[in-house]
C-alpha cells in the first residue's frame, strides 16, 4: 500500500461550521478523499454549527463508505452539533453505526 495513503491526520475545522463555509469544508474533505484512506475530522470544542454542516458530514460518510475509505470524528459530537442532531430528529433515528460514528457508542451485549 502507498505510504501516503497509510498516513492520516485529523482535519481541524474552524469554530463556525455553517452554510457560509460549507463549500470550503466540502473542498477540504474532497481533497482528503483523493489522498487518504482514513479521514478523521476534529470539531473544535464550542464550535457553532448549523444543519448544513451535519448534512455535509452525513454525505461525506456515504462517500467514504462507497469508496472503501474510513471517515470518522476524532471525538463524540457535543455542543451545537449535538443539539442539531437532537433537534433535527437524527438521534432518535440512529442505528448502531450512526451512534458509533456521532456519539462513539460501541455495541454492547
PDB file of N, CA and C in Angstrom:
ATOM      1  N   UNK A   1       0.844  -1.191   0.000  1.00  0.00           N
ATOM      2  CA  UNK A   1       0.000   0.000   0.000  1.00  0.00           C
ATOM      3  C   UNK A   1       0.879   1.240   0.000  1.00  0.00           C
ATOM      4  N   UNK A   2       0.426   2.256  -0.679  1.00  0.00           N
ATOM      5  CA  UNK A   2       1.121   3.540  -0.755  1.00  0.00           C
ATOM      6  C   UNK A   2       1.283   4.131   0.645  1.00  0.00           C
ATOM      7  N   UNK A   3       2.511   4.575   0.979  1.00  0.00           N
ATOM      8  CA  UNK A   3       2.800   5.118   2.304  1.00  0.00           C
ATOM      9  C   UNK A   3       1.920   6.311   2.624  1.00  0.00           C
ATOM     10  N   UNK A   4       1.704   7.195   1.674  1.00  0.00           N
ATOM     11  CA  UNK A   4       0.889   8.376   1.914  1.00  0.00           C
ATOM     12  C   UNK A   4      -0.542   7.978   2.279  1.00  0.00           C
ATOM     13  N   UNK A   5      -1.070   6.941   1.665  1.00  0.00           N
ATOM     14  CA  UNK A   5      -2.438   6.525   1.947  1.00  0.00           C
ATOM     15  C   UNK A   5      -2.557   5.867   3.311  1.00  0.00           C
ATOM     16  N   UNK A   6      -1.458   5.355   3.849  1.00  0.00           N
ATOM     17  CA  UNK A   6      -1.493   4.771   5.185  1.00  0.00           C
ATOM     18  C   UNK A   6      -1.485   5.863   6.243  1.00  0.00           C
ATOM     19  N   UNK A   7      -0.900   6.996   5.952  1.00  0.00           N
ATOM     20  CA  UNK A   7      -0.753   8.088   6.903  1.00  0.00           C
ATOM     21  C   UNK A   7      -2.023   8.925   6.950  1.00  0.00           C
ATOM     22  N   UNK A   8      -2.411   9.312   8.130  1.00  0.00           N
ATOM     23  CA  UNK A   8      -3.543  10.216   8.227  1.00  0.00           C
ATOM     24  C   UNK A   8      -3.355  11.145   9.412  1.00  0.00           C
ATOM     25  N   UNK A   9      -4.022  12.271   9.325  1.00  0.00           N
ATOM     26  CA  UNK A   9      -4.053  13.201  10.440  1.00  0.00           C
ATOM     27  C   UNK A   9      -5.437  13.803  10.472  1.00  0.00           C
ATOM     28  N   UNK A  10      -5.749  14.381  11.575  1.00  0.00           N
ATOM     29  CA  UNK A  10      -7.069  14.950  11.757  1.00  0.00           C
ATOM     30  C   UNK A  10      -7.234  16.225  10.934  1.00  0.00           C
ATOM     31  N   UNK A  11      -8.415  16.389  10.336  1.00  0.00           N
ATOM     32  CA  UNK A  11      -8.758  17.634   9.662  1.00  0.00           C
ATOM     33  C   UNK A  11      -9.325  18.544  10.733  1.00  0.00           C
ATOM     34  N   UNK A  12      -8.629  19.609  11.025  1.00  0.00           N
ATOM     35  CA  UNK A  12      -9.093  20.554  12.035  1.00  0.00           C
ATOM     36  C   UNK A  12     -10.037  21.556  11.386  1.00  0.00           C
ATOM     37  N   UNK A  13     -11.204  21.672  11.957  1.00  0.00           N
ATOM     38  CA  UNK A  13     -12.227  22.538  11.395  1.00  0.00           C
ATOM     39  C   UNK A  13     -12.263  23.880  12.114  1.00  0.00           C
ATOM     40  N   UNK A  14     -12.839  24.888  11.461  1.00  0.00           N
ATOM     41  CA  UNK A  14     -12.965  26.209  12.093  1.00  0.00           C
ATOM     42  C   UNK A  14     -14.040  26.192  13.186  1.00  0.00           C
ATOM     43  N   UNK A  15     -14.130  27.276  13.931  1.00  0.00           N
ATOM     44  CA  UNK A  15     -15.113  27.382  15.013  1.00  0.00           C
ATOM     45  C   UNK A  15     -16.537  27.613  14.515  1.00  0.00           C
ATOM     46  N   UNK A  16     -16.687  28.047  13.274  1.00  0.00           N
ATOM     47  CA  UNK A  16     -18.011  28.253  12.691  1.00  0.00           C
ATOM     48  C   UNK A  16     -18.185  27.254  11.557  1.00  0.00           C
ATOM     49  N   UNK A  17     -19.190  26.401  11.694  1.00  0.00           N
ATOM     50  CA  UNK A  17     -19.461  25.334  10.734  1.00  0.00           C
ATOM     51  C   UNK A  17     -20.875  25.534  10.210  1.00  0.00           C
ATOM     52  N   UNK A  18     -20.982  26.378   9.197  1.00  0.00           N
ATOM     53  CA  UNK A  18     -22.312  26.770   8.730  1.00  0.00           C
ATOM     54  C   UNK A  18     -22.374  26.836   7.216  1.00  0.00           C
ATOM     55  N   UNK A  19     -23.548  27.192   6.731  1.00  0.00           N
ATOM     56  CA  UNK A  19     -23.776  27.327   5.300  1.00  0.00           C
ATOM     57  C   UNK A  19     -22.781  28.301   4.669  1.00  0.00           C
ATOM     58  N   UNK A  20     -22.298  29.245   5.445  1.00  0.00           N
ATOM     59  CA  UNK A  20     -21.358  30.247   4.911  1.00  0.00           C
ATOM     60  C   UNK A  20     -20.018  29.650   4.511  1.00  0.00           C
ATOM     61  N   UNK A  21     -19.631  28.557   5.153  1.00  0.00           N
ATOM     62  CA  UNK A  21     -18.331  27.972   4.787  1.00  0.00           C
ATOM     63  C   UNK A  21     -18.427  26.502   4.384  1.00  0.00           C
ATOM     64  N   UNK A  22     -19.635  26.027   4.078  1.00  0.00           N
ATOM     65  CA  UNK A  22     -19.805  24.628   3.720  1.00  0.00           C
ATOM     66  C   UNK A  22     -19.069  24.276   2.424  1.00  0.00           C
ATOM     67  N   UNK A  23     -18.978  25.207   1.480  1.00  0.00           N
ATOM     68  CA  UNK A  23     -18.263  24.941   0.231  1.00  0.00           C
ATOM     69  C   UNK A  23     -16.776  24.741   0.499  1.00  0.00           C
ATOM     70  N   UNK A  24     -16.216  25.556   1.360  1.00  0.00           N
ATOM     71  CA  UNK A  24     -14.802  25.420   1.750  1.00  0.00           C
ATOM     72  C   UNK A  24     -14.564  24.086   2.455  1.00  0.00           C
ATOM     73  N   UNK A  25     -15.462  23.710   3.356  1.00  0.00           N
ATOM     74  CA  UNK A  25     -15.327  22.437   4.061  1.00  0.00           C
ATOM     75  C   UNK A  25     -15.450  21.265   3.100  1.00  0.00           C
ATOM     76  N   UNK A  26     -16.392  21.358   2.170  1.00  0.00           N
ATOM     77  CA  UNK A  26     -16.549  20.312   1.166  1.00  0.00           C
ATOM     78  C   UNK A  26     -15.251  20.121   0.370  1.00  0.00           C
ATOM     79  N   UNK A  27     -14.643  21.220  -0.040  1.00  0.00           N
ATOM     80  CA  UNK A  27     -13.385  21.150  -0.797  1.00  0.00           C
ATOM     81  C   UNK A  27     -12.281  20.495   0.030  1.00  0.00           C
ATOM     82  N   UNK A  28     -12.229  20.861   1.293  1.00  0.00           N
ATOM     83  CA  UNK A  28     -11.218  20.288   2.188  1.00  0.00           C
ATOM     84  C   UNK A  28     -11.413  18.774   2.314  1.00  0.00           C
ATOM     85  N   UNK A  29     -12.642  18.336   2.522  1.00  0.00           N
ATOM     86  CA  UNK A  29     -12.922  16.906   2.628  1.00  0.00           C
ATOM     87  C   UNK A  29     -12.614  16.196   1.314  1.00  0.00           C
ATOM     88  N   UNK A  30     -13.024  16.793   0.206  1.00  0.00           N
ATOM     89  CA  UNK A  30     -12.796  16.192  -1.102  1.00  0.00           C
ATOM     90  C   UNK A  30     -11.309  15.993  -1.371  1.00  0.00           C
ATOM     91  N   UNK A  31     -10.490  16.978  -1.023  1.00  0.00           N
ATOM     92  CA  UNK A  31      -9.033  16.846  -1.179  1.00  0.00           C
ATOM     93  C   UNK A  31      -8.511  15.653  -0.381  1.00  0.00           C
ATOM     94  N   UNK A  32      -9.018  15.492   0.832  1.00  0.00           N
ATOM     95  CA  UNK A  32      -8.578  14.383   1.680  1.00  0.00           C
ATOM     96  C   UNK A  32      -9.002  13.037   1.101  1.00  0.00           C
ATOM     97  N   UNK A  33     -10.190  12.974   0.511  1.00  0.00           N
ATOM     98  CA  UNK A  33     -10.656  11.728  -0.090  1.00  0.00           C
ATOM     99  C   UNK A  33      -9.731  11.277  -1.215  1.00  0.00           C
ATOM    100  N   UNK A  34      -9.124  12.221  -1.912  1.00  0.00           N
ATOM    101  CA  UNK A  34      -8.238  11.869  -3.021  1.00  0.00           C
ATOM    102  C   UNK A  34      -6.870  11.399  -2.541  1.00  0.00           C
ATOM    103  N   UNK A  35      -6.453  11.794  -1.358  1.00  0.00           N
ATOM    104  CA  UNK A  35      -5.092  11.482  -0.926  1.00  0.00           C
ATOM    105  C   UNK A  35      -4.987  10.522   0.254  1.00  0.00           C
ATOM    106  N   UNK A  36      -6.081  10.187   0.906  1.00  0.00           N
ATOM    107  CA  UNK A  36      -6.005   9.355   2.107  1.00  0.00           C
ATOM    108  C   UNK A  36      -7.099   8.293   2.123  1.00  0.00           C
ATOM    109  N   UNK A  37      -6.810   7.209   2.831  1.00  0.00           N
ATOM    110  CA  UNK A  37      -7.805   6.162   3.032  1.00  0.00           C
ATOM    111  C   UNK A  37      -8.574   6.364   4.336  1.00  0.00           C
ATOM    112  N   UNK A  38      -7.982   7.106   5.266  1.00  0.00           N
ATOM    113  CA  UNK A  38      -8.625   7.380   6.545  1.00  0.00           C
ATOM    114  C   UNK A  38      -8.706   8.887   6.737  1.00  0.00           C
ATOM    115  N   UNK A  39      -9.910   9.359   6.970  1.00  0.00           N
ATOM    116  CA  UNK A  39     -10.133  10.786   7.183  1.00  0.00           C
ATOM    117  C   UNK A  39     -10.756  10.944   8.565  1.00  0.00           C
ATOM    118  N   UNK A  40     -10.085  11.682   9.425  1.00  0.00           N
ATOM    119  CA  UNK A  40     -10.584  11.942  10.774  1.00  0.00           C
ATOM    120  C   UNK A  40     -10.856  13.433  10.886  1.00  0.00           C
ATOM    121  N   UNK A  41     -12.067  13.770  11.307  1.00  0.00           N
ATOM    122  CA  UNK A  41     -12.487  15.160  11.417  1.00  0.00           C
ATOM    123  C   UNK A  41     -12.502  15.562  12.884  1.00  0.00           C
ATOM    124  N   UNK A  42     -11.852  16.681  13.175  1.00  0.00           N
ATOM    125  CA  UNK A  42     -11.793  17.203  14.531  1.00  0.00           C
ATOM    126  C   UNK A  42     -12.636  18.480  14.618  1.00  0.00           C
ATOM    127  N   UNK A  43     -13.757  18.378  15.343  1.00  0.00           N
ATOM    128  CA  UNK A  43     -14.649  19.520  15.527  1.00  0.00           C
ATOM    129  C   UNK A  43     -14.215  20.251  16.795  1.00  0.00           C
ATOM    130  N   UNK A  44     -13.921  21.545  16.695  1.00  0.00           N
ATOM    131  CA  UNK A  44     -13.476  22.282  17.877  1.00  0.00           C
ATOM    132  C   UNK A  44     -14.539  22.306  18.980  1.00  0.00           C
ATOM    133  N   UNK A  45     -14.086  22.200  20.214  1.00  0.00           N
ATOM    134  CA  UNK A  45     -14.994  22.335  21.351  1.00  0.00           C
ATOM    135  C   UNK A  45     -15.630  23.722  21.279  1.00  0.00           C
ATOM    136  N   UNK A  46     -16.921  23.794  21.423  1.00  0.00           N
ATOM    137  CA  UNK A  46     -17.610  25.077  21.379  1.00  0.00           C
ATOM    138  C   UNK A  46     -17.894  25.592  19.982  1.00  0.00           C
ATOM    139  N   UNK A  47     -17.661  24.774  18.957  1.00  0.00           N
ATOM    140  CA  UNK A  47     -17.926  25.207  17.580  1.00  0.00           C
ATOM    141  C   UNK A  47     -19.412  25.487  17.399  1.00  0.00           C
ATOM    142  N   UNK A  48     -19.712  26.479  16.584  1.00  0.00           N
ATOM    143  CA  UNK A  48     -21.089  26.802  16.232  1.00  0.00           C
ATOM    144  C   UNK A  48     -21.384  26.158  14.881  1.00  0.00           C
ATOM    145  N   UNK A  49     -22.381  25.289  14.869  1.00  0.00           N
ATOM    146  CA  UNK A  49     -22.712  24.564  13.645  1.00  0.00           C
ATOM    147  C   UNK A  49     -24.178  24.755  13.299  1.00  0.00           C
ATOM    148  N   UNK A  50     -24.492  24.508  12.027  1.00  0.00           N
ATOM    149  CA  UNK A  50     -25.882  24.501  11.604  1.00  0.00           C
ATOM    150  C   UNK A  50     -26.163  23.199  10.862  1.00  0.00           C
ATOM    151  N   UNK A  51     -27.397  23.041  10.419  1.00  0.00           N
ATOM    152  CA  UNK A  51     -27.813  21.792   9.792  1.00  0.00           C
ATOM    153  C   UNK A  51     -27.011  21.477   8.533  1.00  0.00           C
ATOM    154  N   UNK A  52     -26.552  22.488   7.806  1.00  0.00           N
ATOM    155  CA  UNK A  52     -25.777  22.225   6.586  1.00  0.00           C
ATOM    156  C   UNK A  52     -24.493  21.468   6.908  1.00  0.00           C
ATOM    157  N   UNK A  53     -23.903  21.726   8.081  1.00  0.00           N
ATOM    158  CA  UNK A  53     -22.696  21.011   8.471  1.00  0.00           C
ATOM    159  C   UNK A  53     -23.003  19.530   8.721  1.00  0.00           C
ATOM    160  N   UNK A  54     -24.072  19.260   9.433  1.00  0.00           N
ATOM    161  CA  UNK A  54     -24.458  17.866   9.691  1.00  0.00           C
ATOM    162  C   UNK A  54     -24.745  17.160   8.368  1.00  0.00           C
ATOM    163  N   UNK A  55     -25.405  17.831   7.446  1.00  0.00           N
ATOM    164  CA  UNK A  55     -25.675  17.248   6.135  1.00  0.00           C
ATOM    165  C   UNK A  55     -24.379  16.961   5.369  1.00  0.00           C
ATOM    166  N   UNK A  56     -23.415  17.872   5.461  1.00  0.00           N
ATOM    167  CA  UNK A  56     -22.117  17.654   4.814  1.00  0.00           C
ATOM    168  C   UNK A  56     -21.413  16.432   5.397  1.00  0.00           C
ATOM    169  N   UNK A  57     -21.427  16.317   6.707  1.00  0.00           N
ATOM    170  CA  UNK A  57     -20.786  15.166   7.353  1.00  0.00           C
ATOM    171  C   UNK A  57     -21.479  13.866   6.935  1.00  0.00           C
ATOM    172  N   UNK A  58     -22.800  13.874   6.916  1.00  0.00           N
ATOM    173  CA  UNK A  58     -23.534  12.674   6.505  1.00  0.00           C
ATOM    174  C   UNK A  58     -23.228  12.290   5.056  1.00  0.00           C
ATOM    175  N   UNK A  59     -23.177  13.259   4.167  1.00  0.00           N
ATOM    176  CA  UNK A  59     -22.866  12.938   2.766  1.00  0.00           C
ATOM    177  C   UNK A  59     -21.419  12.470   2.630  1.00  0.00           C
ATOM    178  N   UNK A  60     -20.529  13.023   3.431  1.00  0.00           N
ATOM    179  CA  UNK A  60     -19.124  12.596   3.409  1.00  0.00           C
ATOM    180  C   UNK A  60     -18.976  11.172   3.918  1.00  0.00           C
ATOM    181  N   UNK A  61     -19.765  10.819   4.933  1.00  0.00           N
ATOM    182  CA  UNK A  61     -19.754   9.429   5.426  1.00  0.00           C
ATOM    183  C   UNK A  61     -20.145   8.472   4.317  1.00  0.00           C
ATOM    184  N   UNK A  62     -21.197   8.822   3.587  1.00  0.00           N
ATOM    185  CA  UNK A  62     -21.672   7.957   2.498  1.00  0.00           C
ATOM    186  C   UNK A  62     -20.638   7.861   1.380  1.00  0.00           C
ATOM    187  N   UNK A  63     -20.014   8.989   1.068  1.00  0.00           N
ATOM    188  CA  UNK A  63     -18.990   8.990   0.025  1.00  0.00           C
ATOM    189  C   UNK A  63     -17.823   8.102   0.447  1.00  0.00           C
ATOM    190  N   UNK A  64     -17.388   8.242   1.682  1.00  0.00           N
ATOM    191  CA  UNK A  64     -16.269   7.427   2.176  1.00  0.00           C
ATOM    192  C   UNK A  64     -16.612   5.945   2.097  1.00  0.00           C
ATOM    193  N   UNK A  65     -17.793   5.598   2.544  1.00  0.00           N
ATOM    194  CA  UNK A  65     -18.205   4.195   2.532  1.00  0.00           C
ATOM    195  C   UNK A  65     -18.233   3.645   1.112  1.00  0.00           C
ATOM    196  N   UNK A  66     -18.750   4.425   0.164  1.00  0.00           N
ATOM    197  CA  UNK A  66     -18.829   3.958  -1.219  1.00  0.00           C
ATOM    198  C   UNK A  66     -17.455   3.800  -1.857  1.00  0.00           C
ATOM    199  N   UNK A  67     -16.465   4.532  -1.349  1.00  0.00           N
ATOM    200  CA  UNK A  67     -15.108   4.458  -1.896  1.00  0.00           C
ATOM    201  C   UNK A  67     -14.197   3.553  -1.065  1.00  0.00           C
ATOM    202  N   UNK A  68     -14.762   2.885  -0.050  1.00  0.00           N
ATOM    203  CA  UNK A  68     -13.979   1.970   0.781  1.00  0.00           C
ATOM    204  C   UNK A  68     -13.003   2.691   1.696  1.00  0.00           C
ATOM    205  N   UNK A  69     -13.339   3.908   2.082  1.00  0.00           N
ATOM    206  CA  UNK A  69     -12.462   4.694   2.952  1.00  0.00           C
ATOM    207  C   UNK A  69     -13.081   4.821   4.337  1.00  0.00           C
ATOM    208  N   UNK A  70     -12.246   5.159   5.306  1.00  0.00           N
ATOM    209  CA  UNK A  70     -12.692   5.345   6.682  1.00  0.00           C
ATOM    210  C   UNK A  70     -12.880   6.833   6.929  1.00  0.00           C
ATOM    211  N   UNK A  71     -14.036   7.208   7.462  1.00  0.00           N
ATOM    212  CA  UNK A  71     -14.347   8.595   7.787  1.00  0.00           C
ATOM    213  C   UNK A  71     -14.906   8.601   9.191  1.00  0.00           C
ATOM    214  N   UNK A  72     -14.272   9.353  10.096  1.00  0.00           N
ATOM    215  CA  UNK A  72     -14.762   9.364  11.472  1.00  0.00           C
ATOM    216  C   UNK A  72     -14.463  10.678  12.169  1.00  0.00           C
ATOM    217  N   UNK A  73     -15.133  10.874  13.288  1.00  0.00           N
ATOM    218  CA  UNK A  73     -14.910  12.050  14.123  1.00  0.00           C
ATOM    219  C   UNK A  73     -13.868  11.715  15.169  1.00  0.00           C
ATOM    220  N   UNK A  74     -13.015  12.678  15.497  1.00  0.00           N
ATOM    221  CA  UNK A  74     -11.974  12.438  16.494  1.00  0.00           C
ATOM    222  C   UNK A  74     -12.552  12.327  17.902  1.00  0.00           C
ATOM    223  N   UNK A  75     -13.722  12.928  18.123  1.00  0.00           N
ATOM    224  CA  UNK A  75     -14.379  12.853  19.428  1.00  0.00           C
ATOM    225  C   UNK A  75     -15.889  12.889  19.203  1.00  0.00           C
ATOM    226  N   UNK A  76     -16.674  12.448  20.194  1.00  0.00           N
ATOM    227  CA  UNK A  76     -18.129  12.440  20.014  1.00  0.00           C
ATOM    228  C   UNK A  76     -18.682  13.843  19.790  1.00  0.00           C
ATOM    229  N   UNK A  77     -19.779  13.897  19.068  1.00  0.00           N
ATOM    230  CA  UNK A  77     -20.457  15.181  18.848  1.00  0.00           C
ATOM    231  C   UNK A  77     -20.882  15.765  20.187  1.00  0.00           C
ATOM    232  N   UNK A  78     -20.699  17.078  20.318  1.00  0.00           N
ATOM    233  CA  UNK A  78     -21.145  17.763  21.531  1.00  0.00           C
ATOM    234  C   UNK A  78     -21.555  19.183  21.164  1.00  0.00           C
ATOM    235  N   UNK A  79     -21.952  19.956  22.138  1.00  0.00           N
ATOM    236  CA  UNK A  79     -22.308  21.358  21.908  1.00  0.00           C
ATOM    237  C   UNK A  79     -23.374  21.529  20.852  1.00  0.00           C
ATOM    238  N   UNK A  80     -23.175  22.509  19.964  1.00  0.00           N
ATOM    239  CA  UNK A  80     -24.199  22.828  18.965  1.00  0.00           C
ATOM    240  C   UNK A  80     -24.399  21.692  17.965  1.00  0.00           C
ATOM    241  N   UNK A  81     -23.368  20.909  17.687  1.00  0.00           N
ATOM    242  CA  UNK A  81     -23.532  19.781  16.757  1.00  0.00           C
ATOM    243  C   UNK A  81     -24.498  18.762  17.362  1.00  0.00           C
ATOM    244  N   UNK A  82     -24.312  18.449  18.628  1.00  0.00           N
ATOM    245  CA  UNK A  82     -25.204  17.505  19.303  1.00  0.00           C
ATOM    246  C   UNK A  82     -26.629  18.056  19.370  1.00  0.00           C
ATOM    247  N   UNK A  83     -26.766  19.347  19.634  1.00  0.00           N
ATOM    248  CA  UNK A  83     -28.102  19.963  19.686  1.00  0.00           C
ATOM    249  C   UNK A  83     -28.803  19.866  18.331  1.00  0.00           C
ATOM    250  N   UNK A  84     -28.068  20.077  17.257  1.00  0.00           N
ATOM    251  CA  UNK A  84     -28.662  19.968  15.919  1.00  0.00           C
ATOM    252  C   UNK A  84     -29.108  18.536  15.656  1.00  0.00           C
ATOM    253  N   UNK A  85     -28.269  17.575  16.026  1.00  0.00           N
ATOM    254  CA  UNK A  85     -28.637  16.174  15.848  1.00  0.00           C
ATOM    255  C   UNK A  85     -29.918  15.852  16.611  1.00  0.00           C
ATOM    256  N   UNK A  86     -30.045  16.409  17.815  1.00  0.00           N
ATOM    257  CA  UNK A  86     -31.250  16.179  18.628  1.00  0.00           C
ATOM    258  C   UNK A  86     -32.465  16.889  18.037  1.00  0.00           C
ATOM    259  N   UNK A  87     -32.333  18.188  17.760  1.00  0.00           N
ATOM    260  CA  UNK A  87     -33.475  18.986  17.287  1.00  0.00           C
ATOM    261  C   UNK A  87     -33.959  18.566  15.903  1.00  0.00           C
ATOM    262  N   UNK A  88     -33.075  18.110  15.056  1.00  0.00           N
ATOM    263  CA  UNK A  88     -33.458  17.703  13.706  1.00  0.00           C
ATOM    264  C   UNK A  88     -33.985  16.262  13.666  1.00  0.00           C
ATOM    265  N   UNK A  89     -33.966  15.577  14.809  1.00  0.00           N
ATOM    266  CA  UNK A  89     -34.507  14.220  14.878  1.00  0.00           C
ATOM    267  C   UNK A  89     -33.561  13.120  14.454  1.00  0.00           C
ATOM    268  N   UNK A  90     -32.301  13.440  14.280  1.00  0.00           N
ATOM    269  CA  UNK A  90     -31.341  12.414  13.864  1.00  0.00           C
ATOM    270  C   UNK A  90     -31.154  11.346  14.936  1.00  0.00           C
ATOM    271  N   UNK A  91     -30.941  11.772  16.175  1.00  0.00           N
ATOM    272  CA  UNK A  91     -30.582  10.834  17.242  1.00  0.00           C
ATOM    273  C   UNK A  91     -31.655   9.774  17.445  1.00  0.00           C
ATOM    274  N   UNK A  92     -32.915  10.168  17.399  1.00  0.00           N
ATOM    275  CA  UNK A  92     -33.972   9.186  17.612  1.00  0.00           C
ATOM    276  C   UNK A  92     -34.055   8.168  16.479  1.00  0.00           C
ATOM    277  N   UNK A  93     -33.440   8.465  15.349  1.00  0.00           N
ATOM    278  CA  UNK A  93     -33.440   7.544  14.209  1.00  0.00           C
ATOM    279  C   UNK A  93     -32.105   6.815  14.022  1.00  0.00           C
ATOM    280  N   UNK A  94     -31.145   7.082  14.905  1.00  0.00           N
ATOM    281  CA  UNK A  94     -29.822   6.465  14.770  1.00  0.00           C
ATOM    282  C   UNK A  94     -29.906   4.949  14.829  1.00  0.00           C
ATOM    283  N   UNK A  95     -29.137   4.309  13.943  1.00  0.00           N
ATOM    284  CA  UNK A  95     -28.887   2.882  14.103  1.00  0.00           C
ATOM    285  C   UNK A  95     -27.549   2.762  14.828  1.00  0.00           C
ATOM    286  N   UNK A  96     -27.063   1.554  15.028  1.00  0.00           N
ATOM    287  CA  UNK A  96     -25.823   1.366  15.792  1.00  0.00           C
ATOM    288  C   UNK A  96     -24.627   2.028  15.110  1.00  0.00           C
ATOM    289  N   UNK A  97     -24.573   1.973  13.788  1.00  0.00           N
ATOM    290  CA  UNK A  97     -23.473   2.591  13.043  1.00  0.00           C
ATOM    291  C   UNK A  97     -23.473   4.112  13.228  1.00  0.00           C
ATOM    292  N   UNK A  98     -24.655   4.719  13.186  1.00  0.00           N
ATOM    293  CA  UNK A  98     -24.770   6.170  13.394  1.00  0.00           C
ATOM    294  C   UNK A  98     -24.343   6.552  14.809  1.00  0.00           C
ATOM    295  N   UNK A  99     -24.826   5.802  15.800  1.00  0.00           N
ATOM    296  CA  UNK A  99     -24.481   6.084  17.199  1.00  0.00           C
ATOM    297  C   UNK A  99     -22.982   5.948  17.417  1.00  0.00           C
ATOM    298  N   UNK A 100     -22.379   4.962  16.778  1.00  0.00           N
ATOM    299  CA  UNK A 100     -20.936   4.786  16.905  1.00  0.00           C
ATOM    300  C   UNK A 100     -20.198   5.958  16.266  1.00  0.00           C
ATOM    301  N   UNK A 101     -20.653   6.389  15.085  1.00  0.00           N
ATOM    302  CA  UNK A 101     -19.986   7.495  14.399  1.00  0.00           C
ATOM    303  C   UNK A 101     -20.134   8.805  15.176  1.00  0.00           C
ATOM    304  N   UNK A 102     -21.361   9.227  15.429  1.00  0.00           N
ATOM    305  CA  UNK A 102     -21.600  10.552  16.028  1.00  0.00           C
ATOM    306  C   UNK A 102     -21.319  10.607  17.526  1.00  0.00           C
ATOM    307  N   UNK A 103     -21.658   9.542  18.234  1.00  0.00           N
ATOM    308  CA  UNK A 103     -21.582   9.571  19.697  1.00  0.00           C
ATOM    309  C   UNK A 103     -20.482   8.683  20.263  1.00  0.00           C
ATOM    310  N   UNK A 104     -19.812   7.933  19.392  1.00  0.00           N
ATOM    311  CA  UNK A 104     -18.750   6.992  19.779  1.00  0.00           C
ATOM    312  C   UNK A 104     -19.280   5.926  20.729  1.00  0.00           C
ATOM    313  N   UNK A 105     -20.501   5.490  20.486  1.00  0.00           N
ATOM    314  CA  UNK A 105     -21.099   4.429  21.297  1.00  0.00           C
ATOM    315  C   UNK A 105     -20.879   3.099  20.594  1.00  0.00           C
ATOM    316  N   UNK A 106     -20.164   2.223  21.253  1.00  0.00           N
ATOM    317  CA  UNK A 106     -19.866   0.904  20.711  1.00  0.00           C
ATOM    318  C   UNK A 106     -21.026  -0.051  21.008  1.00  0.00           C
ATOM    319  N   UNK A 107     -21.060  -1.145  20.281  1.00  0.00           N
ATOM    320  CA  UNK A 107     -22.065  -2.165  20.512  1.00  0.00           C
ATOM    321  C   UNK A 107     -21.783  -2.816  21.853  1.00  0.00           C
ATOM    322  N   UNK A 108     -22.821  -2.923  22.680  1.00  0.00           N
ATOM    323  CA  UNK A 108     -22.678  -3.613  23.960  1.00  0.00           C
ATOM    324  C   UNK A 108     -23.679  -4.748  24.023  1.00  0.00           C
ATOM    325  N   UNK A 109     -23.258  -5.842  24.616  1.00  0.00           N
ATOM    326  CA  UNK A 109     -24.143  -7.001  24.734  1.00  0.00           C
ATOM    327  C   UNK A 109     -24.538  -7.215  26.158  1.00  0.00           C
TER     328      UNK A 109
END
